[in-house]
Amino acid sequence: MPEQIKIVEGDITELEVDAIVNAANSSLLGGGGVDGAIHRAAGPKLLDECRKLGGCPTGEVRLTKGYDLPAKYVIHAVGPVWDGGGHGEDESLANCYRNALQTAIDHKIHSIAFPAISTGIYGFPLKRATEIAVREVREFLDKHPQIDEVLFCCFDDRTARVYEETL
Ligand code: AR6
């Protein structure tokens, strides 16, 4: 695997990277899962900034500051809700990874950490989502050597095992 890609197990809010990616919903106003954890750790100014953004469509991303997080930025990505696989879910998920990485390039972000977008509350099958995440990150890094480090942050053992197998 490209040496820039690493798997880490744990809480994404603790990572000292330039940007962490949030698995947000299209309101960008917070929620459960990793989104809730990021808002709690970043503090209330994050929600103030998110309110000004007016939401975000599925597959797109929005950048905010990280406030009280160790990460300087949060890239909020809106993953698809799993609906059987025949409703463009794969392409929307791929767009989240591509758009987040392009936003990193645009803002001179050199290290970025992703959670397993859509695989929790949104119900996307983990193996299928992981294959998309790994493929998109690899393809992007081939073209953009400016990014030094991409972390896949796995919150539980099962997710970490699937990432290890896929990589
Ligand atoms: N650090 C890293 N990963 C985490 C953390 C954490 N602190 N907490 C959970 N995960 P989910 P989704 C993992 O449900 O499926 C929210 O309500 C989790 O174990 O957070 O994209 C939003 O507002 C799983 O592997 O996101 C949306 O409404 C992965 O993060 C909706 O959930 C994604 O799970 C988005 O659902």
Tab-separated table of N, CA and C and ligand atoms in Angstrom, residues 10-12 23-25 30-35 37 116-122 153 155-156, ligand 1:
chain	number	residue	atom	x	y	z
A	10	GLY	N	-9.256	4.003	17.084
A	10	GLY	CA	-9.533	4.915	18.183
A	10	GLY	C	-10.482	6.026	17.790
A	11	ASP	N	-10.359	7.118	18.546
A	11	ASP	CA	-11.291	8.248	18.455
A	11	ASP	C	-10.688	9.323	17.552
A	12	ILE	N	-11.377	9.627	16.481
A	12	ILE	CA	-10.840	10.578	15.495
A	12	ILE	C	-10.645	11.979	16.087
A	23	ALA	N	-18.395	12.462	9.357
A	23	ALA	CA	-19.502	11.796	8.649
A	23	ALA	C	-20.775	12.514	9.075
A	24	ALA	N	-21.094	13.570	8.344
A	24	ALA	CA	-22.175	14.480	8.734
A	24	ALA	C	-23.478	14.092	8.041
A	25	ASN	N	-24.531	14.818	8.340
A	25	ASN	CA	-25.775	14.713	7.554
A	25	ASN	C	-25.974	16.037	6.826
A	30	GLY	N	-25.133	18.678	13.205
A	30	GLY	CA	-24.756	17.712	14.230
A	30	GLY	C	-25.688	16.517	14.247
A	31	GLY	N	-25.329	15.543	15.082
A	31	GLY	CA	-26.111	14.306	15.157
A	31	GLY	C	-25.432	13.354	16.112
A	32	GLY	N	-25.588	12.054	15.865
A	32	GLY	CA	-24.964	11.050	16.727
A	32	GLY	C	-23.633	10.602	16.151
A	33	GLY	N	-23.173	9.432	16.574
A	33	GLY	CA	-21.958	8.832	16.012
A	33	GLY	C	-20.757	9.755	16.050
A	34	VAL	N	-19.965	9.678	15.013
A	34	VAL	CA	-18.730	10.465	14.964
A	34	VAL	C	-19.046	11.966	14.883
A	35	ASP	N	-20.158	12.301	14.269
A	35	ASP	CA	-20.589	13.701	14.161
A	35	ASP	C	-20.800	14.304	15.558
A	37	ALA	N	-19.547	13.214	18.343
A	37	ALA	CA	-18.253	13.249	19.049
A	37	ALA	C	-17.432	14.463	18.604
A	116	ALA	N	-15.018	5.842	8.951
A	116	ALA	CA	-15.644	4.947	7.960
A	116	ALA	C	-17.027	5.514	7.623
A	117	ILE	N	-17.028	6.494	6.715
A	117	ILE	CA	-18.236	7.257	6.372
A	117	ILE	C	-19.382	6.322	5.949
A	118	SER	N	-20.553	6.608	6.463
A	118	SER	CA	-21.820	5.911	6.122
A	118	SER	C	-21.958	4.497	6.686
A	119	THR	N	-20.926	3.966	7.345
A	119	THR	CA	-21.014	2.552	7.766
A	119	THR	C	-21.632	2.360	9.146
A	120	GLY	N	-22.014	3.461	9.807
A	120	GLY	CA	-22.649	3.352	11.123
A	120	GLY	C	-24.152	3.518	10.977
A	121	ILE	N	-24.646	4.637	11.456
A	121	ILE	CA	-26.086	4.923	11.438
A	121	ILE	C	-26.652	4.837	10.007
A	122	TYR	N	-25.875	5.190	9.003
A	122	TYR	CA	-26.366	5.194	7.626
A	122	TYR	C	-26.383	3.813	6.963
A	153	CYS	N	-9.319	6.097	10.305
A	153	CYS	CA	-9.535	5.972	11.745
A	153	CYS	C	-10.694	5.031	11.992
A	155	PHE	N	-13.032	2.933	14.562
A	155	PHE	CA	-13.498	3.100	15.943
A	155	PHE	C	-13.600	1.768	16.675
A	156	ASP	N	-13.660	0.688	15.928
A	156	ASP	CA	-13.792	-0.625	16.582
A	156	ASP	C	-12.924	-1.644	15.837
B	1	AR6	N1	-14.027	8.366	16.012
B	1	AR6	C1	-13.930	7.615	14.891
B	1	AR6	N2	-14.952	6.905	14.373
B	1	AR6	C2	-16.132	6.952	15.039
B	1	AR6	C3	-16.321	7.711	16.212
B	1	AR6	C4	-15.198	8.450	16.696
B	1	AR6	N3	-15.279	9.205	17.796
B	1	AR6	N4	-17.604	7.546	16.627
B	1	AR6	C5	-18.191	6.692	15.755
B	1	AR6	N5	-17.299	6.336	14.808
B	1	AR6	P1	-21.631	7.137	12.035
B	1	AR6	P2	-22.737	7.488	9.314
B	1	AR6	C6	-17.467	5.418	13.659
B	1	AR6	O1	-22.878	6.504	12.509
B	1	AR6	O2	-23.014	6.036	9.202
B	1	AR6	C7	-24.912	11.015	12.523
B	1	AR6	O3	-26.079	11.165	13.294
B	1	AR6	C8	-18.608	4.441	13.691
B	1	AR6	O4	-18.287	3.322	14.533
B	1	AR6	O5	-20.977	8.142	12.907
B	1	AR6	O6	-22.088	8.189	8.165
B	1	AR6	C9	-24.794	12.076	11.450
B	1	AR6	O7	-25.288	13.330	11.886
B	1	AR6	C10	-18.652	4.046	12.217
B	1	AR6	O8	-17.610	3.106	11.946
B	1	AR6	O9	-21.844	7.882	10.600
B	1	AR6	C11	-25.626	11.510	10.350
B	1	AR6	O10	-27.009	11.766	10.578
B	1	AR6	C12	-18.298	5.352	11.490
B	1	AR6	O11	-17.727	6.199	12.499
B	1	AR6	C13	-25.379	10.021	10.456
B	1	AR6	O12	-24.995	9.805	11.809
B	1	AR6	C14	-19.485	6.077	10.880
B	1	AR6	O13	-20.627	5.947	11.713
B	1	AR6	C15	-24.240	9.588	9.572
B	1	AR6	O14	-24.119	8.186	9.618
